[in-house]
Short mmCIF file of C-alpha atoms and ligand atoms in Angstrom, two decimals:
data_model
loop_
_atom_site.label_atom_id
_atom_site.label_comp_id
_atom_site.label_asym_id
_atom_site.label_seq_id
_atom_site.Cartn_x
_atom_site.Cartn_y
_atom_site.Cartn_z
CA UNK A 1 147.71 42.77 140.66
CA UNK A 2 149.87 43.13 137.56
CA UNK A 3 150.33 46.60 136.21
CA UNK A 4 149.57 47.28 132.55
CA UNK A 5 152.02 49.71 130.91
CA UNK A 6 149.91 49.56 127.63
CA UNK A 7 147.06 51.35 129.47
CA UNK A 8 146.90 55.09 130.00
CA UNK A 9 146.47 56.56 133.46
CA UNK A 10 142.67 56.59 133.35
CA UNK A 11 142.43 53.04 132.25
CA UNK A 12 144.99 52.01 134.89
CA UNK A 13 142.79 53.62 137.54
CA UNK A 14 139.73 51.83 136.23
CA UNK A 15 141.28 48.38 136.22
CA UNK A 16 142.61 48.94 139.75
CA UNK A 17 139.05 49.46 141.05
CA UNK A 18 137.24 46.25 141.98
CA UNK A 19 134.40 45.46 139.56
CA UNK A 20 130.86 45.72 140.90
CA UNK A 21 127.34 45.45 139.62
CA UNK A 22 125.32 48.60 138.81
CA UNK A 23 121.90 48.17 140.40
CA UNK A 24 119.49 51.09 140.98
CA UNK A 25 122.22 53.68 140.45
CA UNK A 26 124.65 52.16 143.02
CA UNK A 27 127.71 49.97 142.59
CA UNK A 28 127.37 46.79 144.64
CA UNK A 29 129.00 43.41 145.08
CA UNK A 30 127.15 40.26 144.15
CA UNK A 31 124.98 39.12 147.10
CA UNK A 32 126.87 35.83 147.07
CA UNK A 33 130.21 37.67 147.24
CA UNK A 34 131.34 35.62 144.26
CA UNK A 35 133.85 37.02 141.78
CA UNK A 36 135.49 36.07 138.51
CA UNK A 37 138.39 37.47 136.52
CA UNK A 38 138.78 39.53 133.37
CA UNK A 39 141.64 38.04 131.35
CA UNK A 40 143.96 39.76 128.83
CA UNK A 41 143.96 37.32 125.86
CA UNK A 42 147.34 38.50 124.66
CA UNK A 43 149.28 37.81 127.92
CA UNK A 44 146.73 35.64 129.75
CA UNK A 45 147.16 37.91 132.78
CA UNK A 46 144.29 38.84 135.07
CA UNK A 47 143.24 42.38 134.35
CA UNK A 48 140.53 42.97 136.93
CA UNK A 49 138.27 41.09 139.34
CA UNK A 50 134.59 41.30 138.59
CA UNK A 51 131.44 40.61 140.56
CA UNK A 52 129.70 37.40 139.51
CA UNK A 53 125.94 37.97 139.56
CA UNK A 54 123.51 35.28 140.49
CA UNK A 55 119.72 35.11 140.00
CA UNK A 56 119.19 37.07 143.26
CA UNK A 57 121.21 40.00 141.88
CA UNK A 58 119.33 39.85 138.60
CA UNK A 59 116.10 39.96 140.58
CA UNK A 60 117.14 43.20 142.33
CA UNK A 61 118.18 44.73 138.99
CA UNK A 62 114.85 43.83 137.40
CA UNK A 63 113.02 45.32 140.38
CA UNK A 64 115.01 48.54 139.98
CA UNK A 65 114.33 48.65 136.27
CA UNK A 66 110.59 48.00 136.82
CA UNK A 67 110.40 50.80 139.42
CA UNK A 68 112.19 53.20 137.07
CA UNK A 69 109.91 52.22 134.20
CA UNK A 70 106.61 52.53 136.04
CA UNK A 71 107.10 55.49 138.35
CA UNK A 72 110.21 57.64 138.24
CA UNK A 73 111.81 60.81 136.91
CA UNK A 74 112.55 58.71 133.85
CA UNK A 75 108.95 57.57 133.18
CA UNK A 76 107.79 61.18 133.52
CA UNK A 77 110.65 62.67 131.49
CA UNK A 78 109.87 64.59 128.27
CA UNK A 79 111.26 63.02 125.09
CA UNK A 80 113.41 66.04 124.46
CA UNK A 81 115.07 65.53 127.87
CA UNK A 82 115.74 61.82 127.06
CA UNK A 83 117.39 63.01 123.81
CA UNK A 84 119.57 65.43 125.76
CA UNK A 85 120.69 62.73 128.19
CA UNK A 86 121.55 60.32 125.42
CA UNK A 87 123.57 62.98 123.66
CA UNK A 88 125.31 63.83 126.88
CA UNK A 89 126.27 60.16 127.25
CA UNK A 90 127.62 60.19 123.63
CA UNK A 91 129.71 63.23 124.47
CA UNK A 92 131.12 61.58 127.60
CA UNK A 93 132.00 58.41 125.62
CA UNK A 94 133.69 60.52 122.98
CA UNK A 95 135.66 62.48 125.62
CA UNK A 96 136.87 59.10 127.06
CA UNK A 97 137.68 57.46 123.74
CA UNK A 98 141.30 56.70 124.62
CA UNK A 99 140.49 55.05 127.94
CA UNK A 100 137.56 53.07 126.53
CA UNK A 101 139.58 51.99 123.48
CA UNK A 102 142.52 50.82 125.64
CA UNK A 103 140.12 48.89 127.88
CA UNK A 104 138.30 47.32 124.97
CA UNK A 105 141.60 46.30 123.37
CA UNK A 106 143.13 44.71 126.46
CA UNK A 107 139.89 42.87 127.33
CA UNK A 108 139.00 41.56 123.92
CA UNK A 109 142.41 41.41 122.24
CA UNK A 110 141.39 43.64 119.35
CA UNK A 111 143.75 46.18 117.87
CA UNK A 112 143.78 49.27 120.05
CA UNK A 113 143.62 51.87 117.26
CA UNK A 114 140.65 50.05 115.70
CA UNK A 115 138.98 49.77 119.12
CA UNK A 116 139.05 53.56 119.30
CA UNK A 117 138.07 54.35 115.75
CA UNK A 118 135.58 51.53 115.03
CA UNK A 119 134.20 50.39 118.36
CA UNK A 120 134.15 53.48 120.54
CA UNK A 121 133.29 55.85 117.68
CA UNK A 122 130.72 53.45 116.48
CA UNK A 123 129.14 53.61 119.91
CA UNK A 124 129.17 57.41 119.90
CA UNK A 125 127.58 57.57 116.45
CA UNK A 126 124.98 55.05 117.40
CA UNK A 127 123.90 56.91 120.57
CA UNK A 128 123.76 60.25 118.67
CA UNK A 129 121.58 58.72 115.95
CA UNK A 130 119.24 57.08 118.43
CA UNK A 131 119.02 60.25 120.55
CA UNK A 132 117.20 61.83 117.65
CA UNK A 133 114.49 59.12 117.62
CA UNK A 134 113.44 60.05 121.15
CA UNK A 135 111.44 62.97 119.80
CA UNK A 136 110.20 61.29 116.62
CA UNK A 137 108.07 58.44 117.90
CA UNK A 138 104.55 58.50 116.55
CA UNK A 139 101.29 56.61 116.27
CA UNK A 140 98.65 56.94 113.56
CA UNK A 141 95.06 58.10 113.30
CA UNK A 142 92.75 55.67 111.51
CA UNK A 143 89.37 55.82 109.88
CA UNK A 144 87.08 53.09 111.31
CA UNK A 145 83.63 51.76 110.39
CA UNK A 146 82.78 50.03 113.67
CA UNK A 147 79.66 50.50 115.83
CA UNK A 148 76.02 50.96 114.88
CA UNK A 149 74.79 53.35 112.22
CA UNK A 150 74.80 56.89 113.52
CA UNK A 151 77.67 56.31 115.96
CA UNK A 152 80.98 58.06 115.53
CA UNK A 153 84.40 56.92 116.62
CA UNK A 154 87.86 58.39 116.71
CA UNK A 155 90.68 55.83 116.48
CA UNK A 156 94.34 56.22 116.90
CA UNK A 157 97.41 54.26 117.91
CA UNK A 158 99.86 54.99 120.65
CA UNK A 159 103.45 53.66 120.28
CA UNK A 160 104.66 53.02 123.82
CA UNK A 161 107.88 51.67 125.27
CA UNK A 162 107.92 47.89 125.63
CA UNK A 163 109.05 48.07 129.32
CA UNK A 164 111.89 46.41 131.09
CA UNK A 165 114.37 45.02 128.55
CA UNK A 166 116.99 42.37 129.27
CA UNK A 167 119.96 42.97 126.98
CA UNK A 168 122.55 40.26 126.50
CA UNK A 169 125.75 41.35 124.79
CA UNK A 170 128.45 39.43 122.88
CA UNK A 171 132.15 39.72 123.34
CA UNK A 172 133.24 40.61 119.82
CA UNK A 173 132.26 44.33 119.82
CA UNK A 174 131.42 44.87 123.49
CA UNK A 175 130.91 48.61 123.76
CA UNK A 176 129.46 48.99 120.26
CA UNK A 177 126.93 46.20 120.84
CA UNK A 178 126.07 47.66 124.19
CA UNK A 179 125.41 50.99 122.40
CA UNK A 180 123.33 49.37 119.67
CA UNK A 181 121.15 47.87 122.38
CA UNK A 182 121.02 50.75 124.95
CA UNK A 183 120.41 53.52 122.31
CA UNK A 184 116.96 52.42 121.14
CA UNK A 185 115.90 51.32 124.70
CA UNK A 186 116.73 54.79 126.06
CA UNK A 187 115.27 56.65 123.10
CA UNK A 188 111.95 54.91 123.51
CA UNK A 189 111.83 55.26 127.35
CA UNK A 190 112.45 51.66 128.26
CA UNK A 191 114.58 50.59 131.21
CA UNK A 192 117.30 47.99 131.01
CA UNK A 193 119.15 45.16 132.68
CA UNK A 194 122.27 44.68 130.59
CA UNK A 195 124.67 41.77 130.77
CA UNK A 196 127.94 41.98 128.92
CA UNK A 197 129.61 38.71 127.87
CA UNK A 198 131.70 37.19 130.66
CA UNK A 199 134.79 37.42 128.44
CA UNK A 200 134.48 41.20 128.06
CA UNK A 201 132.83 43.17 130.80
CA UNK A 202 135.19 46.16 131.17
CA UNK A 203 133.77 48.73 128.82
CA UNK A 204 130.21 48.00 129.92
CA UNK A 205 131.18 48.83 133.51
CA UNK A 206 132.96 52.01 132.43
CA UNK A 207 129.89 52.85 130.33
CA UNK A 208 127.84 52.39 133.55
CA UNK A 209 129.94 55.08 135.26
CA UNK A 210 129.40 57.40 132.39
CA UNK A 211 125.63 56.72 132.43
CA UNK A 212 125.58 57.85 136.02
CA UNK A 213 127.73 60.88 135.22
CA UNK A 214 125.39 61.83 132.35
CA UNK A 215 122.53 61.99 134.85
CA UNK A 216 120.27 59.08 133.96
CA UNK A 217 117.98 58.41 136.95
CA UNK A 218 118.70 55.35 139.09
CA UNK A 219 117.38 52.04 137.79
CA UNK A 220 117.13 53.13 134.15
CA UNK A 221 120.23 51.16 133.25
CA UNK A 222 121.37 48.29 135.46
CA UNK A 223 124.54 46.37 134.59
CA UNK A 224 125.12 42.83 135.69
CA UNK A 225 128.40 41.00 135.11
CA UNK A 226 128.45 37.24 135.23
CA UNK A 227 128.01 34.06 133.27
CA UNK A 228 125.54 33.40 130.56
CA UNK A 229 124.23 30.17 131.96
CA UNK A 230 123.56 31.78 135.35
CA UNK A 231 123.00 35.55 135.11
CA UNK A 232 121.96 35.53 131.44
CA UNK A 233 119.58 32.64 131.92
CA UNK A 234 118.08 34.41 135.00
CA UNK A 235 117.38 37.52 132.89
CA UNK A 236 115.69 35.42 130.23
CA UNK A 237 113.62 33.49 132.74
CA UNK A 238 112.57 36.50 134.86
CA UNK A 239 108.76 36.98 134.73
CA UNK A 240 109.00 40.76 135.05
CA UNK A 241 111.24 41.30 131.99
CA UNK A 242 109.17 42.37 129.01
CA UNK A 243 111.68 41.89 126.20
CA UNK A 244 114.99 40.16 125.55
CA UNK A 245 117.47 41.63 123.08
CA UNK A 246 120.22 39.14 122.39
CA UNK A 247 123.31 39.12 120.24
CA UNK A 248 125.42 35.95 120.34
CA UNK A 249 125.66 32.42 119.08
CA UNK A 250 122.84 30.68 117.24
CA UNK A 251 122.85 27.87 119.79
CA UNK A 252 122.14 30.23 122.71
CA UNK A 253 119.78 32.29 120.53
CA UNK A 254 117.63 29.19 119.88
CA UNK A 255 117.68 28.37 123.59
CA UNK A 256 116.45 31.90 124.42
CA UNK A 257 113.85 31.79 121.61
CA UNK A 258 112.32 28.70 123.13
CA UNK A 259 112.45 30.10 126.72
CA UNK A 260 110.84 33.42 126.04
CA UNK A 261 107.63 31.75 124.92
CA UNK A 262 106.93 30.70 128.55
CA UNK A 263 106.44 34.34 129.57
CA UNK A 264 105.65 35.65 126.06
CA UNK A 265 108.51 38.15 126.19
CA UNK A 266 109.21 40.12 123.10
CA UNK A 267 112.53 39.04 121.56
CA UNK A 268 115.10 40.18 119.06
CA UNK A 269 117.87 37.78 118.16
CA UNK A 270 121.07 38.71 116.27
CA UNK A 271 122.90 35.44 115.67
CA UNK A 272 125.57 33.79 113.62
CA UNK A 273 126.47 33.93 109.99
CA UNK A 274 128.46 32.22 107.26
CA UNK A 275 128.62 35.16 104.92
CA UNK A 276 129.70 34.67 101.33
CA UNK A 277 132.15 36.97 99.50
CA UNK A 278 131.44 36.60 95.81
CA UNK A 279 134.03 37.88 93.34
CA UNK A 280 132.99 38.06 89.69
CA UNK A 281 135.50 38.01 86.83
CA UNK A 282 134.81 41.73 86.05
CA UNK A 283 135.63 42.89 89.62
CA UNK A 284 138.45 45.27 90.38
CA UNK A 285 140.77 42.47 91.44
CA UNK A 286 143.09 44.40 93.83
CA UNK A 287 140.12 45.91 95.57
CA UNK A 288 138.47 42.50 95.83
CA UNK A 289 141.57 40.86 97.24
CA UNK A 290 142.03 43.50 99.88
CA UNK A 291 138.29 43.45 100.64
CA UNK A 292 138.12 39.66 100.93
CA UNK A 293 141.11 39.56 103.26
CA UNK A 294 139.67 42.33 105.47
CA UNK A 295 136.26 40.59 105.47
CA UNK A 296 137.70 37.54 107.20
CA UNK A 297 140.67 38.89 109.19
CA UNK A 298 139.21 42.06 110.61
CA UNK A 299 138.71 41.61 114.35
CA UNK A 300 140.45 38.23 114.00
CA UNK A 301 137.42 36.95 112.13
CA UNK A 302 135.22 37.33 115.22
CA UNK A 303 132.47 39.14 113.44
CA UNK A 304 129.00 37.78 112.86
CA UNK A 305 129.16 39.04 109.27
CA UNK A 306 132.76 37.81 108.67
CA UNK A 307 133.21 36.90 105.03
CA UNK A 308 134.12 33.28 105.82
CA UNK A 309 133.14 31.77 102.48
CA UNK A 310 135.09 33.19 99.53
CA UNK A 311 133.69 32.35 96.09
CA UNK A 312 135.74 33.52 93.11
CA UNK A 313 135.03 33.17 89.41
CA UNK A 314 137.15 30.29 88.14
CA UNK A 315 139.00 32.51 85.65
CA UNK A 316 140.58 34.57 88.45
CA UNK A 317 140.42 32.04 91.32
CA UNK A 318 144.15 31.31 91.59
CA UNK A 319 145.08 34.98 91.43
CA UNK A 320 142.60 36.11 94.05
CA UNK A 321 143.37 33.23 96.45
CA UNK A 322 147.16 33.93 96.07
CA UNK A 323 146.48 37.56 96.83
CA UNK A 324 144.43 36.88 99.94
CA UNK A 325 146.99 34.29 101.11
CA UNK A 326 149.82 36.80 100.63
CA UNK A 327 147.99 39.30 102.82
CA UNK A 328 147.35 36.59 105.44
CA UNK A 329 151.05 35.71 105.51
CA UNK A 330 152.08 39.29 105.77
CA UNK A 331 149.87 40.18 108.82
CA UNK A 332 151.91 40.98 111.88
CA UNK A 333 150.45 38.98 114.77
CA UNK A 334 150.71 40.56 118.26
CA UNK A 335 148.95 42.13 121.22
CA UNK A 336 146.24 44.61 120.29
CA UNK A 337 148.11 47.30 122.20
CA UNK A 338 151.27 47.03 120.09
CA UNK A 339 151.15 49.78 117.43
CA UNK A 340 152.51 47.54 114.65
CA UNK A 341 150.16 44.57 115.34
CA UNK A 342 147.74 43.76 112.46
CA UNK A 343 146.07 40.66 113.93
CA UNK A 344 145.43 40.29 117.67
CA UNK A 345 144.61 37.23 119.78
CA UNK A 346 141.24 35.55 119.88
CA UNK A 347 139.16 36.51 122.85
CA UNK A 348 139.67 33.44 125.03
CA UNK A 349 141.29 30.05 125.32
CA UNK A 350 137.92 28.43 124.63
CA UNK A 351 137.56 30.39 121.43
CA UNK A 352 141.12 29.62 120.33
CA UNK A 353 140.55 25.88 120.93
CA UNK A 354 137.21 26.04 119.09
CA UNK A 355 138.93 27.64 116.08
CA UNK A 356 141.88 25.22 116.11
CA UNK A 357 139.32 22.42 116.32
CA UNK A 358 137.62 23.66 113.14
CA UNK A 359 140.95 23.90 111.35
CA UNK A 360 141.76 20.27 112.36
CA UNK A 361 138.32 19.26 111.07
CA UNK A 362 138.87 21.09 107.80
CA UNK A 363 142.10 19.15 107.23
CA UNK A 364 140.49 15.84 108.28
CA UNK A 365 137.72 16.42 105.77
CA UNK A 366 140.25 16.82 102.99
CA UNK A 367 140.73 20.62 102.84
CA UNK A 368 144.04 22.00 101.69
CA UNK A 369 145.70 24.69 103.84
CA UNK A 370 147.11 27.38 101.59
CA UNK A 371 148.50 29.36 104.50
CA UNK A 372 148.25 29.41 108.33
CA UNK A 373 146.58 26.53 110.22
CA UNK A 374 148.33 26.72 113.59
CA UNK A 375 148.37 28.45 116.91
CA UNK A 376 150.85 31.32 116.96
CA UNK A 377 153.29 31.21 119.93
CA UNK A 378 152.70 29.60 123.34
CA UNK A 379 151.30 32.52 125.30
CA UNK A 380 148.14 34.30 124.36
CA UNK A 381 145.32 33.01 122.30
CA UNK A 382 146.76 33.74 118.82
CA UNK A 383 145.78 31.77 115.72
CA UNK A 384 147.44 32.22 112.35
CA UNK A 385 145.25 33.70 109.61
CA UNK A 386 144.27 30.60 107.66
CA UNK A 387 143.08 29.99 104.08
CA UNK A 388 141.61 26.70 102.88
CA UNK A 389 140.90 25.49 99.35
CA UNK A 390 139.56 22.19 97.99
CA UNK A 391 136.78 21.99 100.54
CA UNK A 392 133.51 20.30 99.60
CA UNK A 393 130.15 22.07 99.92
CA UNK A 394 129.09 19.83 102.80
CA UNK A 395 132.33 20.16 104.83
CA UNK A 396 131.92 21.34 108.46
CA UNK A 397 134.09 24.45 107.85
CA UNK A 398 131.81 25.54 104.99
CA UNK A 399 128.58 25.01 106.95
CA UNK A 400 129.38 26.12 110.51
CA UNK A 401 130.32 29.49 111.86
CA UNK A 402 133.95 29.37 113.02
CA UNK A 403 134.27 32.91 114.44
CA UNK A 404 138.01 33.07 113.79
CA UNK A 405 140.48 34.02 111.00
CA UNK A 406 139.72 31.03 108.87
CA UNK A 407 138.63 31.33 105.20
CA UNK A 408 137.36 28.78 102.80
CA UNK A 409 137.89 29.61 99.09
CA UNK A 410 135.96 27.90 96.28
CA UNK A 411 135.67 28.65 92.53
CA UNK A 412 132.41 29.11 90.62
CA UNK A 413 131.53 29.50 86.99
CA UNK A 414 128.09 31.06 86.55
CA UNK A 415 125.75 33.49 88.23
CA UNK A 416 122.97 30.93 88.69
CA UNK A 417 125.42 28.49 90.17
CA UNK A 418 126.83 30.97 92.66
CA UNK A 419 123.41 32.16 93.78
CA UNK A 420 122.46 28.57 94.64
CA UNK A 421 125.78 27.86 96.39
CA UNK A 422 125.79 31.14 98.30
CA UNK A 423 122.24 30.54 99.50
CA UNK A 424 122.96 26.94 100.43
CA UNK A 425 123.40 27.72 104.13
CA UNK A 426 121.34 27.78 107.30
CA UNK A 427 122.40 31.38 107.81
CA UNK A 428 121.39 34.66 106.12
CA UNK A 429 123.16 37.56 107.76
CA UNK A 430 125.45 39.22 105.23
CA UNK A 431 126.98 38.78 101.80
CA UNK A 432 129.19 40.80 99.55
CA UNK A 433 129.33 40.93 95.72
CA UNK A 434 132.39 42.25 93.91
CA UNK A 435 131.67 43.31 90.35
CA UNK A 436 131.91 46.29 87.97
CA UNK A 437 128.66 45.31 86.20
CA UNK A 438 125.63 47.24 87.50
CA UNK A 439 123.17 44.58 86.37
CA UNK A 440 125.12 41.82 88.17
CA UNK A 441 125.21 44.01 91.31
CA UNK A 442 121.46 44.63 91.36
CA UNK A 443 120.49 41.06 90.44
CA UNK A 444 122.71 39.58 93.14
CA UNK A 445 121.37 42.10 95.70
CA UNK A 446 117.90 40.68 94.98
CA UNK A 447 118.79 37.08 94.78
CA UNK A 448 121.04 36.60 97.83
CA UNK A 449 119.12 35.65 100.99
CA UNK A 450 120.81 37.83 103.58
CA UNK A 451 119.85 40.75 105.81
CA UNK A 452 122.59 42.87 104.26
CA UNK A 453 124.12 42.63 100.82
CA UNK A 454 127.20 44.82 100.21
CA UNK A 455 128.51 45.58 96.73
CA UNK A 456 132.23 46.25 96.37
CA UNK A 457 132.62 46.45 100.09
CA UNK A 458 131.94 44.11 103.02
CA UNK A 459 130.83 44.67 106.61
CA UNK A 460 130.20 48.43 106.83
CA UNK A 461 127.37 49.28 109.18
CA UNK A 462 125.48 52.51 109.81
CA UNK A 463 123.08 53.57 112.54
CA UNK A 464 120.44 54.37 109.94
CA UNK A 465 120.81 51.09 108.04
CA UNK A 466 118.76 48.11 109.34
CA UNK A 467 121.03 45.21 110.40
CA UNK A 468 119.97 41.67 111.08
CA UNK A 469 119.51 38.19 109.75
CA UNK A 470 117.26 36.08 107.60
CA UNK A 471 116.88 32.35 108.23
CA UNK A 472 118.82 31.10 111.30
CA UNK A 473 120.72 34.37 111.66
CA UNK A 474 117.95 35.73 113.82
CA UNK A 475 114.74 37.67 114.45
CA UNK A 476 114.27 41.39 113.89
CA UNK A 477 116.56 44.22 112.83
CA UNK A 478 118.83 46.52 114.79
CA UNK A 479 119.51 50.19 113.89
CA UNK A 480 117.37 52.52 111.94
CA UNK A 481 113.58 53.03 112.27
CA UNK A 482 113.19 49.29 112.49
CA UNK A 483 114.72 48.88 115.90
CA UNK A 484 112.44 51.55 117.32
CA UNK A 485 109.53 49.34 116.38
CA UNK A 486 111.09 46.42 118.28
CA UNK A 487 111.29 48.52 121.46
CA UNK A 488 107.72 49.75 121.36
CA UNK A 489 104.25 48.28 121.52
CA UNK A 490 101.33 49.47 119.50
CA UNK A 491 98.21 50.30 121.47
CA UNK A 492 94.94 51.00 119.67
CA UNK A 493 92.66 53.60 121.22
CA UNK A 494 89.03 53.76 120.15
CA UNK A 495 86.93 56.64 121.42
CA UNK A 496 83.17 56.74 120.98
CA UNK A 497 82.25 60.37 120.36
CA UNK A 498 79.23 61.44 122.43
P1 ADP B 1 129.95 32.14 122.84
O1 ADP B 1 129.57 30.77 122.57
O2 ADP B 1 130.92 32.68 121.86
O3 ADP B 1 130.34 32.34 124.27
P2 ADP B 1 127.34 32.93 123.55
O4 ADP B 1 126.13 32.97 122.62
O5 ADP B 1 127.42 31.83 124.51
O6 ADP B 1 128.63 33.01 122.63
O7 ADP B 1 127.45 34.35 124.35
C1 ADP B 1 126.77 35.54 123.97
C2 ADP B 1 126.12 36.12 125.20
O8 ADP B 1 125.10 35.26 125.66
C3 ADP B 1 127.04 36.30 126.41
O9 ADP B 1 126.69 37.51 127.11
C4 ADP B 1 126.74 35.13 127.28
O10 ADP B 1 126.97 35.32 128.60
C5 ADP B 1 125.28 34.97 127.04
N1 ADP B 1 124.68 33.59 127.26
C6 ADP B 1 125.36 32.43 127.13
N2 ADP B 1 124.55 31.42 127.42
C7 ADP B 1 123.36 31.98 127.83
C8 ADP B 1 122.09 31.42 128.33
N3 ADP B 1 121.91 30.13 128.46
N4 ADP B 1 121.11 32.30 128.66
C9 ADP B 1 121.28 33.61 128.48
N5 ADP B 1 122.45 34.20 128.08
C10 ADP B 1 123.43 33.38 127.76
MG1 MG B 2 129.10 31.03 125.75
#
């Protein structure tokens, strides 16, 4: 196998180990013996061979998770001990930041320094925040009027873990999304079968090793690598899984939403977006230009809340578009591991072709390319940061999520007009408003239909801040108190006092 000089020693050792599945606390091959490869999207080299799980492996993982949920050291563990274990895991992740960041960068293509600061640290923060919830779960006592006159009742609710959770993770922020999903599951006492995206399995596997090192009992977290249509679908279909937590494309989210009804699984879906960035004439223009560029080019545009529709007040449209295009042109394209890279490759050949296909469609539908528009180089899945203007409201690149560094800029002239235009989308995940007027900021925050509205910033997330989508961007919220509710069931208890 190729050696990877961009990886430190620990990461080198990790990629040299053959990838296995984590089932019931042990690392095992797929029962079929099948494997697939993790690819470096910058060089197209094979990084590591991974086990390709089938339905029979998923079944073993679900059985282990069920056993751990119903009758194990985990199911008997005091909340304060769960908190301690989650915090220990956070400490281990933090201690291994460099290794995890290097693995994330080579596997996904993202910039290595951002992988460490944003992805790995985001995962650490998320686990630490969720650890605190383990000891803060509560039901209510309720006054009731039931029964016959003279009878007395005591009523209360218990909030209990939902059970075995199937967690299906996307490839754009692999370790951070795994943390967003695992944290609330572990805090509430659930058990998990987690499947990373086939494009990016490395950090989930390393996380599995750290989960064992932290001391979680066997079966609490099982990690299955493999393909969505096979291993993912088997998790979704499995009758003994109580809940599916999914982050990914709207197409697959809808498929899962339909399937879970058969077994009445609980479900949370965090799906696509087509988030508007709205710049008013009174905005700090330099800040808005830098913010708009970052909103679409950060992580190569592979962000569900990417600011892919830029709307600028007509009076400053040319200036803002020229500013964003100048930033796009200046970005140094290169491997995520190169210290001077500012834009990495897309995650896979499929994704690169998808994005180039959208660019071609934008041109065919009459859009004007201000900058970019092409593949960069012949090796690696690099696409130039691209800015379009003159695109009609019904054009494909305005309506569909591209998940790449492709921006569509359009002028507007009034607040009422831009509210209608911004909300004219199937999606409702995020939006940002750039203005120095407090009234505009508050009115827009109320009028935009999106799970998150940012003012004078775009894309920041926090473990305490609910995150999720309205409309076709999904069901439920992640983070904060809200996610705890999605990982627990309410049970009413009614006691007749006698
Ligand atoms: P993309 O189209 O960019 O690959 P997906 O929504 O397909 O995005 O992938 C997100 C996650 O969903 C991945 O972990 C993938 O393996 C998984 N997945 C894809 N198809 C299915 C499916 N039919 N059932 C369950 N999981 C799936
Ligand atoms: Mg897919």
